[in-house]
Structure formats: structure tokens, C-alpha cells
Short mmCIF file of C-alpha atoms in Angstrom, two decimals:
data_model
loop_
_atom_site.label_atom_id
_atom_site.label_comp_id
_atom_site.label_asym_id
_atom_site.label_seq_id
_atom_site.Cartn_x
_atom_site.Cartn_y
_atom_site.Cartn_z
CA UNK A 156 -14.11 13.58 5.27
CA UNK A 157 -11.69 11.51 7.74
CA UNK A 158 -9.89 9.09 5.84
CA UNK A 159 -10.40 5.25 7.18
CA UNK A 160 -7.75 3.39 7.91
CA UNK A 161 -7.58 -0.61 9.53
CA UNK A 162 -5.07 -1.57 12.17
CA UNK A 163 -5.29 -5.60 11.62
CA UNK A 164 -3.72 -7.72 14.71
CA UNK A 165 -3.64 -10.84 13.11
CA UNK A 166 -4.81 -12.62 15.88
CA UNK A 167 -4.74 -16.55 16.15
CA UNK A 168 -7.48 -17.83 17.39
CA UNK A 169 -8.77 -21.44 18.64
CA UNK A 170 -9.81 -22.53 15.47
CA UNK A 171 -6.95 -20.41 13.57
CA UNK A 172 -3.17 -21.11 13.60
CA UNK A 173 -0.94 -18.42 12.58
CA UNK A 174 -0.55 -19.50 8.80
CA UNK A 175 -4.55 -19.04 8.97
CA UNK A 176 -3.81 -15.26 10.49
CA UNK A 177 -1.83 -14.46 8.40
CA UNK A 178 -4.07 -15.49 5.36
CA UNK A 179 -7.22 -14.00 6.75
CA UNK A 180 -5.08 -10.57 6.93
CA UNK A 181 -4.40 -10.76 3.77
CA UNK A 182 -7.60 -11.20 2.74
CA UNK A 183 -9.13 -8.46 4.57
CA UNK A 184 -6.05 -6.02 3.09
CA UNK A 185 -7.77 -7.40 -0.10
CA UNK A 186 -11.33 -6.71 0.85
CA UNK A 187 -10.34 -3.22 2.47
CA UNK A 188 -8.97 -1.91 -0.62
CA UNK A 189 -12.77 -2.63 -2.31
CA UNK A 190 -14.02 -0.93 0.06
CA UNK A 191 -12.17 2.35 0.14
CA UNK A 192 -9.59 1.99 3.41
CA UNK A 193 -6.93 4.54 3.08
CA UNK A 194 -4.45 1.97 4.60
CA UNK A 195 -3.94 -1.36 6.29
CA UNK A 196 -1.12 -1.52 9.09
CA UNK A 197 0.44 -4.57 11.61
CA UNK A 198 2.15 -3.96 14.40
CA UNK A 199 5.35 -5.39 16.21
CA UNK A 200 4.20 -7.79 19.31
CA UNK A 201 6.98 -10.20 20.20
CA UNK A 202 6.05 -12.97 22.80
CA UNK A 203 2.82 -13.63 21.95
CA UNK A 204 0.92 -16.40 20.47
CA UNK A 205 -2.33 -14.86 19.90
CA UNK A 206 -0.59 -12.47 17.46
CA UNK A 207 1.61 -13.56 14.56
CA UNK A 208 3.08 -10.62 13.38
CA UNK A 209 6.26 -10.58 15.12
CA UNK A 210 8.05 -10.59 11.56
CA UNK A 211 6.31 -7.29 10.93
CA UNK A 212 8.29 -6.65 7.67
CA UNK A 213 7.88 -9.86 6.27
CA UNK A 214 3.78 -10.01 7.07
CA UNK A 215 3.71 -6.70 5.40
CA UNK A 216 5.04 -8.16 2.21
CA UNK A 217 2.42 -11.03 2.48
CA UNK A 218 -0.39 -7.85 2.48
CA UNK A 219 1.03 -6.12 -0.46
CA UNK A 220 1.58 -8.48 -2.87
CA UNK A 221 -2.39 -9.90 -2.14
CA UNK A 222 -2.97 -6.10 -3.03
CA UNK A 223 -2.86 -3.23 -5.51
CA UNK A 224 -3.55 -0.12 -4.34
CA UNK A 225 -3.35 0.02 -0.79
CA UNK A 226 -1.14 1.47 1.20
CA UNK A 227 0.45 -0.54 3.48
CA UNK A 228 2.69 -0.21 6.80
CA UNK A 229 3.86 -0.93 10.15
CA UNK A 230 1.79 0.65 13.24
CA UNK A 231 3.95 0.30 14.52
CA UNK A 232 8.04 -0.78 14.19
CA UNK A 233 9.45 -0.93 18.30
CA UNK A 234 12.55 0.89 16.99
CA UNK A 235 14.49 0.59 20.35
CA UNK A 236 14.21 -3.22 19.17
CA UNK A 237 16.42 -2.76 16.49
CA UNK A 238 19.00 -0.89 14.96
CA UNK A 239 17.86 1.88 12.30
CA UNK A 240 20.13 0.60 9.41
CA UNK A 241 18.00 -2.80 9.83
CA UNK A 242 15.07 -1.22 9.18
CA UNK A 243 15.99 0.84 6.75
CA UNK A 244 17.22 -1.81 4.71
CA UNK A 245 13.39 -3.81 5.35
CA UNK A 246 11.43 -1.16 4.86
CA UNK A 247 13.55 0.13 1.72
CA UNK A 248 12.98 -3.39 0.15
CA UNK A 249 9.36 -3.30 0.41
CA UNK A 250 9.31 0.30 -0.73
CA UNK A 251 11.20 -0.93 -3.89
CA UNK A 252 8.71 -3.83 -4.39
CA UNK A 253 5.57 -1.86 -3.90
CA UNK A 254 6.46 1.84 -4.63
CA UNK A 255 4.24 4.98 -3.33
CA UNK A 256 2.50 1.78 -0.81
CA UNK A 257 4.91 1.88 2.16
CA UNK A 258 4.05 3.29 5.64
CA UNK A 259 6.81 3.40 8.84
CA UNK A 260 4.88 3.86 11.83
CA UNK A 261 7.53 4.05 15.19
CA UNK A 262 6.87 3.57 18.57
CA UNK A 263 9.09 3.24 21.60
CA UNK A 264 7.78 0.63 23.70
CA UNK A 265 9.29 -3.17 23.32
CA UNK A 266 6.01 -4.59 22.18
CA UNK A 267 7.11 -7.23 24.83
CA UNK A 268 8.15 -8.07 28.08
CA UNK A 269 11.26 -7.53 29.37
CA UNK A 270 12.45 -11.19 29.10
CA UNK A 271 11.88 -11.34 25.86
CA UNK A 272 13.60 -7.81 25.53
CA UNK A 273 16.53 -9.31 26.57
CA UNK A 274 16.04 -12.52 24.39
CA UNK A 275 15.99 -9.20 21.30
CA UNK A 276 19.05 -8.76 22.44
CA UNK A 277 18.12 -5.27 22.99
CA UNK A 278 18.40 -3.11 26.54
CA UNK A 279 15.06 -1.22 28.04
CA UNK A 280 17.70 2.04 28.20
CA UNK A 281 17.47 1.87 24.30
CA UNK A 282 14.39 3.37 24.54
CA UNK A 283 16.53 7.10 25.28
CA UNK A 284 18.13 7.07 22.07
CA UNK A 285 14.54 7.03 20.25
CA UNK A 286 14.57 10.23 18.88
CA UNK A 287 18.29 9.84 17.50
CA UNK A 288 17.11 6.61 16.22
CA UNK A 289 14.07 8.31 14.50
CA UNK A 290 16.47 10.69 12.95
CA UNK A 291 18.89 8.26 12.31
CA UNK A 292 16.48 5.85 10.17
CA UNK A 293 15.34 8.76 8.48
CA UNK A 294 18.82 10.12 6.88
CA UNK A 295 19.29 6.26 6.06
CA UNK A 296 15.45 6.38 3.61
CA UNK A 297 16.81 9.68 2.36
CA UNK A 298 19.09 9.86 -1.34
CA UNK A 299 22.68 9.25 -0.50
CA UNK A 300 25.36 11.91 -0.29
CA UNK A 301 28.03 11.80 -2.69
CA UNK A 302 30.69 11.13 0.07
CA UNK A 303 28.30 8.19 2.15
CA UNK A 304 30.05 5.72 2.81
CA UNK A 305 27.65 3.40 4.50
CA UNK A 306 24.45 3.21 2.64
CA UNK A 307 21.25 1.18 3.51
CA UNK A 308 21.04 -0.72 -0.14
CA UNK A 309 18.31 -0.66 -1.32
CA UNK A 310 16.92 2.03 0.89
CA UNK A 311 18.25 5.30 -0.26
CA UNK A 312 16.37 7.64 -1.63
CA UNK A 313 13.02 5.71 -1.06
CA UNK A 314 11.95 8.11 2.03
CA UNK A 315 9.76 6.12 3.31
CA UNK A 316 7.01 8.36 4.91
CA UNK A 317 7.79 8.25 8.68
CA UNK A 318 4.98 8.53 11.59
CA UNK A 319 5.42 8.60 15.01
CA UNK A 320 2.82 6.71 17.43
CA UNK A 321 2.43 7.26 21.05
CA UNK A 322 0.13 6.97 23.82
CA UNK A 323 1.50 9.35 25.74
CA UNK A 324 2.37 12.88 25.89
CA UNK A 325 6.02 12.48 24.42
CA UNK A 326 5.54 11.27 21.28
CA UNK A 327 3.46 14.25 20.19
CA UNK A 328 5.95 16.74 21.58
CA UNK A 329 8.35 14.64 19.16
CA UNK A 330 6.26 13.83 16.51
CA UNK A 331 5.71 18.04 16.42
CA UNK A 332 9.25 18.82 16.49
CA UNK A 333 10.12 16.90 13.84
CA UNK A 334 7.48 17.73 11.47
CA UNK A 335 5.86 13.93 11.31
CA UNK A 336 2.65 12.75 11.38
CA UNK A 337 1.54 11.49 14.53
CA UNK A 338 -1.06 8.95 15.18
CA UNK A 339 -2.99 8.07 19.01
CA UNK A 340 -3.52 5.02 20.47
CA UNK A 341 -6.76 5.58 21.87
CA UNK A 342 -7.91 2.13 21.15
CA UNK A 343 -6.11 1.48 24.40
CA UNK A 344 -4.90 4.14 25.96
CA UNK A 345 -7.70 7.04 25.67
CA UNK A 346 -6.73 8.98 28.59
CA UNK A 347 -4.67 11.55 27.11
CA UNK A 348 -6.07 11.57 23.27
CA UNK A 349 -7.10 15.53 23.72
CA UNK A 350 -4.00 16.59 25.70
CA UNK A 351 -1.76 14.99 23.35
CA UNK A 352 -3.45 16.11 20.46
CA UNK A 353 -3.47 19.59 21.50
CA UNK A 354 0.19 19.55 22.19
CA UNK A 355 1.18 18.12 18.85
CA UNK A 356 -0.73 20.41 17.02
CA UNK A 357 0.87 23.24 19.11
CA UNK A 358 4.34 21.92 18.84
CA UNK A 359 4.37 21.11 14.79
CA UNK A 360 7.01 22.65 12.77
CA UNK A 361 6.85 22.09 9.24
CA UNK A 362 9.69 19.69 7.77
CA UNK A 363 10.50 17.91 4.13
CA UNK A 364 7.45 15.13 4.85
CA UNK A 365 4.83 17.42 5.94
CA UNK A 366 4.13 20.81 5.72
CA UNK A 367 1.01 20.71 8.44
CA UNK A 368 0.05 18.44 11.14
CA UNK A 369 -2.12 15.42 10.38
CA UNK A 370 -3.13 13.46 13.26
CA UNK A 371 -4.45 9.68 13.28
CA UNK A 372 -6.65 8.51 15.98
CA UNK A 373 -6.75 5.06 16.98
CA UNK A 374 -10.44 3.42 17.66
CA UNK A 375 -12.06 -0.14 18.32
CA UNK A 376 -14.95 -0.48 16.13
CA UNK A 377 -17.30 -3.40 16.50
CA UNK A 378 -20.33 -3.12 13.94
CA UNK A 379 -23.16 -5.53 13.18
CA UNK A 380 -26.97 -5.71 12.12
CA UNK A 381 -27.80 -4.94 15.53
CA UNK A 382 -26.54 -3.17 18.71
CA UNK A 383 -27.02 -6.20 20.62
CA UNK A 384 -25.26 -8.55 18.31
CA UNK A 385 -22.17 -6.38 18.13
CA UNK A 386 -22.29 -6.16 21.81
CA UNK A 387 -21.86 -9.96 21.89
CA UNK A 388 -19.17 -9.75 19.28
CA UNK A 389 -17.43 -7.22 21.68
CA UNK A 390 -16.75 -9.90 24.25
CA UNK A 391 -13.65 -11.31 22.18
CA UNK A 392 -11.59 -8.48 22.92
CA UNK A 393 -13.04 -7.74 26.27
CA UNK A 394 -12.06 -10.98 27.46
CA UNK A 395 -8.29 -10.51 25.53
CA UNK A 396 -8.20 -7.35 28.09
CA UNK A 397 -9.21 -9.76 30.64
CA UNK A 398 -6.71 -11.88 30.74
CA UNK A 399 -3.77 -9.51 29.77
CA UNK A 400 -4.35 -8.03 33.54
CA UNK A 401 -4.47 -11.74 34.59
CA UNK A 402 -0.88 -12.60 33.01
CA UNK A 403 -2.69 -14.85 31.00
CA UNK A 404 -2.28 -13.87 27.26
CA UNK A 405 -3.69 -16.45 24.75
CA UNK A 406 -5.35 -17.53 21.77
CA UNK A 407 -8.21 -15.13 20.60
CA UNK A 408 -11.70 -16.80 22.32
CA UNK A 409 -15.06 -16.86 20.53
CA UNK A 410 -18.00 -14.48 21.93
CA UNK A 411 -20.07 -15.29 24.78
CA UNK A 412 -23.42 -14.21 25.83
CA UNK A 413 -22.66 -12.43 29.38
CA UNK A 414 -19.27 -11.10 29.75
CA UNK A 415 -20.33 -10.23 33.25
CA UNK A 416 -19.69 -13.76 33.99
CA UNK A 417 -15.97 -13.68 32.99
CA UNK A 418 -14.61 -10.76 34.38
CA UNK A 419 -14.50 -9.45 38.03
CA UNK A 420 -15.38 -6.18 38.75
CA UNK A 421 -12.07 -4.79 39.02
CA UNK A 422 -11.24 -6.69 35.32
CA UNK A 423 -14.20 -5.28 34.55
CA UNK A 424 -13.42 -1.56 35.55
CA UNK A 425 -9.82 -2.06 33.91
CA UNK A 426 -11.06 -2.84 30.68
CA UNK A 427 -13.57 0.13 30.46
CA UNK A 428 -10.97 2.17 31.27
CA UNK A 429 -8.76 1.13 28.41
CA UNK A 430 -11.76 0.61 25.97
CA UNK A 431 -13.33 4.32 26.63
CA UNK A 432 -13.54 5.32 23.46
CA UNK A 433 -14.70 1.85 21.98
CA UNK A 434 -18.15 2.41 19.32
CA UNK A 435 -19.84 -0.90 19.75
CA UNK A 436 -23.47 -1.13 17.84
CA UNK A 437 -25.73 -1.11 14.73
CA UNK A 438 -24.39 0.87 11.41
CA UNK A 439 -26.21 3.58 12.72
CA UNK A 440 -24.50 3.75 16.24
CA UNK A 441 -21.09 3.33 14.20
CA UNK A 442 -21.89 6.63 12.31
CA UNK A 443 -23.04 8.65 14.52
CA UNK A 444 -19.73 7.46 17.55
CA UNK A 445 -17.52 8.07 14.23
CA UNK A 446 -19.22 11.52 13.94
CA UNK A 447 -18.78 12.16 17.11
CA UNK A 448 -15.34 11.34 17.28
CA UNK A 449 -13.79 13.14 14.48
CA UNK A 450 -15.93 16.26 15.71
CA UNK A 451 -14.65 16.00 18.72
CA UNK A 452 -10.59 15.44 17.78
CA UNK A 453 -10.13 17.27 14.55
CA UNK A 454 -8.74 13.87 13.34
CA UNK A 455 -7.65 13.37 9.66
CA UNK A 456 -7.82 10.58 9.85
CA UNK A 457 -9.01 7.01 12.32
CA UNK A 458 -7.36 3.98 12.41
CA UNK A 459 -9.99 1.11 12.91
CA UNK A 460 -9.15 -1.85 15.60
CA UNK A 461 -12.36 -4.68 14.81
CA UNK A 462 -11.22 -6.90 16.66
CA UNK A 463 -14.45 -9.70 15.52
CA UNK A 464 -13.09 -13.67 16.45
CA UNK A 465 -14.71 -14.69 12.82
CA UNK A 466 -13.39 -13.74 10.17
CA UNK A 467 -16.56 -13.64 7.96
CA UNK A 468 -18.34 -11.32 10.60
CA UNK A 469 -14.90 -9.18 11.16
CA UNK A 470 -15.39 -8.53 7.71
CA UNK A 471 -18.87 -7.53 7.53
CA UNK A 472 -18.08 -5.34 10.87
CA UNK A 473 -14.86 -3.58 8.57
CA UNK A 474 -17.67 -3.22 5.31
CA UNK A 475 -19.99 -1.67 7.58
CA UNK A 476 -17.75 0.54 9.26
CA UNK A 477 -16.60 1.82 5.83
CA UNK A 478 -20.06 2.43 4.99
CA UNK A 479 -20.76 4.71 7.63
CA UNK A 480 -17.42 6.07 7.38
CA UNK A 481 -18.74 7.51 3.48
CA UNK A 482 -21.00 9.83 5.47
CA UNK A 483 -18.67 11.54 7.90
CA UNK A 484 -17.65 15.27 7.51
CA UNK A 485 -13.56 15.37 8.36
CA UNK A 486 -11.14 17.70 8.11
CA UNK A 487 -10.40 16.79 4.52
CA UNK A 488 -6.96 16.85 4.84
CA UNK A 489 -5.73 14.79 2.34
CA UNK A 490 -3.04 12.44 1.29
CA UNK A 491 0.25 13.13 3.06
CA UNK A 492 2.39 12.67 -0.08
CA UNK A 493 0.30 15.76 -1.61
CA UNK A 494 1.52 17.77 2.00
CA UNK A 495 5.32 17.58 1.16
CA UNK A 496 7.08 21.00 1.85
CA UNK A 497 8.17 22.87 -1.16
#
């Protein structure tokens, strides 16, 4: 079976500030973990007040200590924003608080624009240096030598398991060469899912983390009693696509009845492009897309985007999801900590 896994955005919404976000995260990391979610991650988005989890380390500590068992992680950490000792010493902290919990997704993108790139004091050429960085952060997680003389305290020796997220051809060919897992962001960018699959499956070499690929695929799940209803539901993140290609990012909106009347066509043709591989509909529809999907990608495992405006029906869409996720033959593959090379 495909492990389930929830990608939470913490979005603020018109009735939500960001303290609210950040409390109704938590309390879905809580509810996930009932319900049998591998893993709960947050990702880096800097510039934007519909999302409050900028601070990605220090959200992630809000999510583990309002859990136990789950695991817990960024998906991802914009590494060109920062240096690698940085976040080694972060992510080394909460692997100390909350041992054996502690994901480090990486991606290469800002998460940003490239204003507020600069205002990260942080160049768009830093972006080159990712793989070094990658490298970099992971001999800082690893145990000290006996000669190191810089050490990222209390990081050392935590190795802190390291993925590598793309949406794009190059981070599978990287995520392959250096023996990571890898996980797709088809929940946006579906073009390439196969292609990039294929090539890091191809391209894996087995390292010290893992000793065989194991690929996460991003997905936007919407479920509710009935197609219809989570077709309605579906407008909240149809109308966030909106008004990204309008330059008008904002708070999270409530559902409407005809999204038709929102978007133009061209909005409208830019957003089912980017939401492809969305599964939209009754529990039924959600098992048998989820089915589908893992048939069709091998993948170990799916990241879920349910991206519901309320939180009580966000939740319900997550407990449904994870019901029809029970009944879905995977590829079994596992927990990565049981992968490690010999």
C-alpha cells in the first residue's frame, strides 16, 4: 500500500489570521496522526500573506510538540535561501527535541519573488551551488570527525533524513545521483511527473540513506459526501490559482457556486493545466483517482494538498481521503529508516 502523507499550507484565510493557521495546522498534524498519515510537512513561502509558514523551522516545532508519533518535516527548505550550517543547526534542534520525527525536504526555487530574494539577502545565482549545498548540509547532520573544527551544535550526528523535491527534470537526475529520496510536485506542476520519475528511478545509486529509490508524488485531493459538494469546495484553490496569474496573491477565499464566473478562459485554461492531476469528488471518486494514480506512477508514497477554506470540512476531506487511502494496493515500500544501506 502507498503510504499517505499531508502537505499542509497553512493558509490564512478571511476569517483566519495567521496565529489561527498556525493553530488549525496543528490541529490537523494532531488529527492526521489518528488517522494513520505517514507524515505532515510545511513548506518555505516568503512574501506571502495567505501563507504563514515563512518560519518553516519554527512552525514545524509548533506541529511536533501538538504530536506524538508523526513524522514531521519541511517540503520543502529553499536552500539557496540560506546557508547550510543554518539549517543544520534548525533542523538538528528539532531532531534533538523530537528524535526519529524529523524530515528535510530541499528545493531550489526562492519560494518568492525576486524582491524579496534580495530582501533574504540571498542572490538568484545561489541557486548553482544547490547541489554543493545539498552535500554540504548533509556532512554538517552527519557525526563529527575527530579533527572538525566547525561543527553545527547540536546537529551532528542527527542525519536528518534528506529528500530532494523538484518539479522539474533536474532534481531527479540529482536526487538519483545522490542516493535520496525524491518527491514530485505534481500538485502543480504535472507536466513532467512520468519523465521525471522515470529518470530518477534510472539514475539512483544507492548511498548511506537509502539503498533503493522511493519516490513521493505530490496530489490535490478535495473529498466530500458528494462529487458535487467537493466540486464546490474545489473553487478555494481554483480561485488562489486565479489570482496568482493575476499578480494578485491574497487571503484564502471561501467557495462559490460557479467558478466559471471568476475566471476567464485563459485563467481558466491556466489553472487546469497546473491542477491536471487534481481528484476532486465523493470517497468513492477519491479511491478509485488514488488507485489510479499510484498504478499509474509506481509511487511509494503521495503527498496530499486539501486545500478546503474550512477547517472543519478540510478535515473531514483529509479523514476521508485516509479512508480510501486504507484500500489502495502500493508498492509497499516501506519506511525509509528500515532502507538504510548496510
Amino acid at each position: 500500500m502507498a503510504a499517505l502523507s499531508i502537505l499542509e499550507l497553512v493558509r490564512v484565510t478571511e476569517e483566519t489570521d495567521a496565529r489561527g493557521a498556525l493553530d488549525n495546522a496543528r490541529d490537523l498534524a494532531a488529527h492526521a496522526e489518528e488517522w494513520g498519515y505517514k507524515r505532515i510537512w510545511v513548506a518555505e513561502h516568503h512574501n506571502m500573506i495567505g501563507i504563514a509558514s515563512a518560519a518553516t523551522s519554527v512552525v514545524l516545532a509548533h506541529l511536533a510538540a501538538g504530536t506524538k508519533t508523526i513524522r514531521v518535516g519541511a517540503g520543502g527548505i529553499m536552500l539557496p535561501n540560506h546557508s547550510p550550517y543554518v539549517i543544520a543547526e534548525q533542523f538538528g534542534t528539532l531532531a534533538r527535541l523530537f528524535p526519529d520525527r524529523i524530515d528535510l525536504g530541499l528545493g531550489r526555487a526562492p519560494g518568492t519573488d525576486q524582491m524579496t530574494l534580495r530582501a533574504l539577502r540571498r542572490s538568484p545565482e545561489s541557486a548553482d551551488q544547490f547541489p554543493q549545498d545539498v552535500l554540504e548540509l548533509q556532512a554538517f547532520l552527519a557525526p563529527a570527525g575527530p579533527n572538525q573544527r566547525i561543527q553545527a551544535v547540536p546537529a551532528a550526528g542527527t542525519e536528518v533524513p534528506l529528500w530532494i523535491l523538484g518539479s522539474s527534470n533536474f532534481g531527479a537526475m540529482l536526487a538519483g545521483e545522490l542516493g535520496l529520496p525524491y518527491a514530485f510536485a505534481s500538485h502543480f506542476a504535472p507536466e513532467l511527473l512520468l519523465q521525471a520519475l522515470q529518470i530518477y528511478r534510472t539514475r539512483f545509486k544507492p548511498s548511506e540513506q537509502l539503498s533503493r529509490p522511493y519516490a513521493m508524488v505530490g496530489v490535490n485531493v478535495i473529498a466530500a459526501e458528494t462529487d458535487a459538494e467537493a466540486r464546490r469546495l474545489a473553487t478555494t484553490q481554483q480561485m488562489s490559482f486565479t489570482n496568482m496569474f493575476r499578480g494578485t496573491r491574497g487571503l484564502s477565499q471561501p467557495p462559490i457556486d460557479d467558478i466559471e464566473t471568476y475566471w476567464s478562459p485563459i485563467e481558466k485554461a491556466q489553472a487546469q493545466q497546473m491542477l491536471a492531476r487534481s481528484i476532486i469528488g465523493s470517497p468513492e471518486t477519491v479511491r478509485a483517482g488514488l488507485e489510479r494514480l499510484v498504478e499509474e506512477t509506481g509511487a511509494d508514497e503521495l503527498m496530499i494538498v486539501s486545500d478546503v477554506y474550512d477547517h472543519r470540512a478540510r478535515l473531514r476531506s483529509f479523514e476521508m481521503i485516509a479512508e480510501a487511502g486504507r484500500d489502495i494496493a502500493g508498492s509497499a515500500a516501506g519506511d525509509i529508516s528500515l532502507q538504510r544501506k548496510a
